Amino acid sequence: MERHNGPWTILDSEEEYKDDFIEVVRDDVRRPDGQLGAYATVTMKPGVAVLVVDEDGTVVLTRQFRYALGRDSVEVVSGGVDEGEEPLAAARREAKEELGIQAERWDDLGRIDLDTSIVRSPVSLFMARELSWTETEQEGTEEIEPVKASYAEAIRMIEDGTIMHAPTCVLLLKARAFVESTSAH
């Protein structure tokens, strides 16, 4: 049965692949210009990204090997939102698992889409402050090293290419704007 997606008409859909993390769907479509074609989309499970900030204003990032990249990545705490889990609960869980951090203050800094052309992957952004430290609960696939940096150093790491993780880049910018707007009052 035909259905519409904005100016596109979806004539048929077929699930090409699905696992616990992603789903790939191929649609037969009528494009806005009337031509027939195919369009594939990837839907990833929703994610969270957490900027951890200690009492001195130091940010605590992570360094970990990322299989898809084949190299280490410096980034904020991040991970998936489980089925039926609220994003804030996932953010709390990921901070504890990856860095052994519990926070009294959680600021919701909104949501971003990683790639809007073929990927559906919403990421909820949080800033965690007023920290206490406990044991990590890293998964068997994780070997995470904490990386402490001043805010200015973290921005320089974006500029020099050390940080390339898109949610980290956006979260650092949004956190700065949030802190500036709340401290002005």
Tab-separated table of C-alpha atoms in Angstrom:
chain	number	residue	atom	x	y	z
A	1	MET	CA	0.000	0.000	0.000
A	2	GLU	CA	1.327	3.418	-0.950
A	3	ARG	CA	2.115	5.908	1.770
A	4	HIS	CA	3.661	9.339	1.800
A	5	ASN	CA	6.806	10.645	3.427
A	6	GLY	CA	6.694	14.374	2.778
A	7	PRO	CA	6.830	14.874	-1.016
A	8	TRP	CA	8.010	11.268	-1.541
A	9	THR	CA	5.648	8.339	-2.182
A	10	ILE	CA	6.691	4.995	-0.723
A	11	LEU	CA	5.462	2.214	-2.995
A	12	ASP	CA	6.934	-0.724	-1.086
A	13	SER	CA	9.323	-1.347	1.818
A	14	GLU	CA	11.542	-4.287	2.621
A	15	GLU	CA	13.595	-4.861	5.748
A	16	GLU	CA	17.070	-5.810	4.524
A	17	TYR	CA	18.760	-6.316	7.910
A	18	LYS	CA	17.945	-5.992	11.594
A	19	ASP	CA	19.758	-6.653	14.878
A	20	ASP	CA	19.660	-5.211	18.406
A	21	PHE	CA	21.284	-1.958	17.282
A	22	ILE	CA	20.289	-1.173	13.687
A	23	GLU	CA	17.638	-1.781	11.068
A	24	VAL	CA	18.187	-1.280	7.332
A	25	VAL	CA	15.083	-0.736	5.174
A	26	ARG	CA	14.954	-0.383	1.388
A	27	ASP	CA	11.990	1.562	0.030
A	28	ASP	CA	10.803	1.588	-3.567
A	29	VAL	CA	9.797	5.217	-4.042
A	30	ARG	CA	8.381	7.818	-6.358
A	31	ARG	CA	10.652	10.809	-5.891
A	32	PRO	CA	9.357	14.389	-5.705
A	33	ASP	CA	10.240	14.805	-9.421
A	34	GLY	CA	8.007	11.814	-10.309
A	35	GLN	CA	10.860	9.433	-11.127
A	36	LEU	CA	10.889	5.929	-9.639
A	37	GLY	CA	13.810	4.826	-7.519
A	38	ALA	CA	15.006	3.215	-4.330
A	39	TYR	CA	15.936	4.797	-1.011
A	40	ALA	CA	17.600	2.947	1.853
A	41	THR	CA	17.505	4.124	5.446
A	42	VAL	CA	19.310	2.973	8.562
A	43	THR	CA	17.541	3.292	11.896
A	44	MET	CA	19.796	3.039	14.937
A	45	LYS	CA	18.537	2.643	18.464
A	46	PRO	CA	18.303	6.030	20.222
A	47	GLY	CA	21.389	7.186	22.070
A	48	VAL	CA	22.577	9.467	24.828
A	49	ALA	CA	25.659	11.636	25.187
A	50	VAL	CA	26.758	12.963	28.581
A	51	LEU	CA	29.225	15.762	29.253
A	52	VAL	CA	30.620	15.123	32.732
A	53	VAL	CA	31.842	18.296	34.486
A	54	ASP	CA	33.552	18.229	37.892
A	55	GLU	CA	33.390	20.890	40.623
A	56	ASP	CA	36.390	22.750	39.138
A	57	GLY	CA	34.790	22.959	35.695
A	58	THR	CA	37.037	20.225	34.298
A	59	VAL	CA	35.332	18.040	31.711
A	60	VAL	CA	35.775	14.287	31.935
A	61	LEU	CA	35.814	12.644	28.519
A	62	THR	CA	36.516	9.051	27.518
A	63	ARG	CA	39.137	7.471	25.294
A	64	GLN	CA	38.160	4.111	23.884
A	65	PHE	CA	38.779	1.950	20.853
A	66	ARG	CA	35.918	2.141	18.359
A	67	TYR	CA	35.638	-0.948	16.185
A	68	ALA	CA	33.904	0.809	13.269
A	69	LEU	CA	36.716	3.382	13.085
A	70	GLY	CA	39.573	0.986	13.795
A	71	ARG	CA	41.115	3.482	16.216
A	72	ASP	CA	40.698	5.208	19.555
A	73	SER	CA	38.139	7.976	19.900
A	74	VAL	CA	38.018	10.755	22.492
A	75	GLU	CA	34.404	11.530	23.281
A	76	VAL	CA	31.839	12.197	25.962
A	77	VAL	CA	30.164	9.309	27.752
A	78	SER	CA	27.750	7.827	25.234
A	79	GLY	CA	25.631	4.785	24.610
A	80	GLY	CA	22.278	3.396	23.624
A	81	VAL	CA	18.858	3.799	25.190
A	82	ASP	CA	17.381	0.389	25.945
A	83	GLU	CA	13.809	-0.528	24.983
A	84	GLY	CA	11.400	1.143	27.432
A	85	GLU	CA	14.192	3.172	29.067
A	86	GLU	CA	13.993	6.950	29.403
A	87	PRO	CA	16.984	8.894	28.008
A	88	LEU	CA	17.906	10.344	31.426
A	89	ALA	CA	17.951	6.853	32.949
A	90	ALA	CA	20.208	5.703	30.095
A	91	ALA	CA	22.496	8.705	30.643
A	92	ARG	CA	22.793	7.890	34.365
A	93	ARG	CA	23.488	4.229	33.567
A	94	GLU	CA	26.135	5.017	30.948
A	95	ALA	CA	27.973	7.498	33.224
A	96	LYS	CA	28.149	4.870	35.969
A	97	GLU	CA	29.153	2.053	33.610
A	98	GLU	CA	31.815	3.944	31.669
A	99	LEU	CA	33.401	6.202	34.296
A	100	GLY	CA	31.952	5.132	37.647
A	101	ILE	CA	30.224	8.497	37.977
A	102	GLN	CA	27.013	9.364	39.742
A	103	ALA	CA	25.757	12.937	39.527
A	104	GLU	CA	23.309	14.931	41.607
A	105	ARG	CA	22.657	17.490	38.872
A	106	TRP	CA	21.541	16.562	35.369
A	107	ASP	CA	20.834	19.213	32.743
A	108	ASP	CA	18.893	18.194	29.627
A	109	LEU	CA	20.501	19.974	26.672
A	110	GLY	CA	18.150	18.725	23.983
A	111	ARG	CA	18.363	16.235	21.162
A	112	ILE	CA	20.275	15.984	17.905
A	113	ASP	CA	20.108	13.808	14.802
A	114	LEU	CA	23.472	12.332	13.793
A	115	ASP	CA	22.845	12.232	10.049
A	116	THR	CA	19.625	13.422	8.492
A	117	SER	CA	20.033	12.033	4.976
A	118	ILE	CA	19.831	8.247	5.407
A	119	VAL	CA	20.217	7.588	9.142
A	120	ARG	CA	17.625	7.910	11.885
A	121	SER	CA	19.629	8.116	15.096
A	122	PRO	CA	18.349	10.559	17.711
A	123	VAL	CA	20.807	11.357	20.504
A	124	SER	CA	19.690	13.025	23.753
A	125	LEU	CA	22.286	15.363	25.263
A	126	PHE	CA	22.939	15.813	28.986
A	127	MET	CA	25.398	17.562	31.255
A	128	ALA	CA	26.205	15.840	34.560
A	129	ARG	CA	27.509	17.853	37.527
A	130	GLU	CA	27.875	17.557	41.304
A	131	LEU	CA	29.662	14.247	40.954
A	132	SER	CA	30.515	11.317	43.149
A	133	TRP	CA	32.799	8.508	42.004
A	134	THR	CA	32.201	4.770	42.325
A	135	GLU	CA	33.448	1.658	40.539
A	136	THR	CA	32.940	1.421	36.785
A	137	GLU	CA	30.773	-1.304	35.285
A	138	GLN	CA	32.286	-1.433	31.808
A	139	GLU	CA	30.994	-4.019	29.376
A	140	GLY	CA	33.283	-6.755	28.070
A	141	THR	CA	33.673	-4.846	24.800
A	142	GLU	CA	34.841	-1.669	26.567
A	143	GLU	CA	38.270	-0.544	27.740
A	144	ILE	CA	37.576	3.056	28.631
A	145	GLU	CA	40.168	5.514	29.866
A	146	PRO	CA	39.030	8.812	31.441
A	147	VAL	CA	40.445	11.960	29.840
A	148	LYS	CA	40.291	15.119	31.959
A	149	ALA	CA	40.589	18.474	30.231
A	150	SER	CA	39.662	22.082	30.749
A	151	TYR	CA	36.797	23.287	28.618
A	152	ALA	CA	39.261	25.287	26.474
A	153	GLU	CA	41.449	22.185	26.001
A	154	ALA	CA	38.413	20.167	24.909
A	155	ILE	CA	37.557	22.817	22.307
A	156	ARG	CA	41.174	22.733	21.067
A	157	MET	CA	40.873	18.941	20.739
A	158	ILE	CA	37.920	19.516	18.401
A	159	GLU	CA	39.894	22.076	16.415
A	160	ASP	CA	42.989	19.867	16.070
A	161	GLY	CA	40.999	16.749	15.134
A	162	THR	CA	41.592	14.795	18.349
A	163	ILE	CA	37.831	14.869	18.981
A	164	MET	CA	35.812	13.898	15.890
A	165	HIS	CA	32.730	12.413	17.583
A	166	ALA	CA	29.838	14.610	16.398
A	167	PRO	CA	27.694	14.425	19.578
A	168	THR	CA	30.748	15.469	21.630
A	169	CYS	CA	31.334	18.511	19.421
A	170	VAL	CA	27.693	19.607	19.615
A	171	LEU	CA	27.410	18.885	23.335
A	172	LEU	CA	30.474	20.980	24.188
A	173	LEU	CA	28.994	23.931	22.272
A	174	LYS	CA	25.528	23.528	23.785
A	175	ALA	CA	26.958	23.149	27.298
A	176	ARG	CA	28.919	26.383	26.966
A	177	ALA	CA	25.799	28.263	25.840
A	178	PHE	CA	23.754	26.683	28.649
A	179	VAL	CA	26.275	27.560	31.371
A	180	GLU	CA	26.649	31.121	30.059
A	181	SER	CA	22.867	31.649	29.948
A	182	THR	CA	22.238	30.229	33.433
A	183	SER	CA	25.167	32.000	35.113
A	184	ALA	CA	24.028	35.357	33.698
A	185	HIS	CA	20.892	35.204	35.864
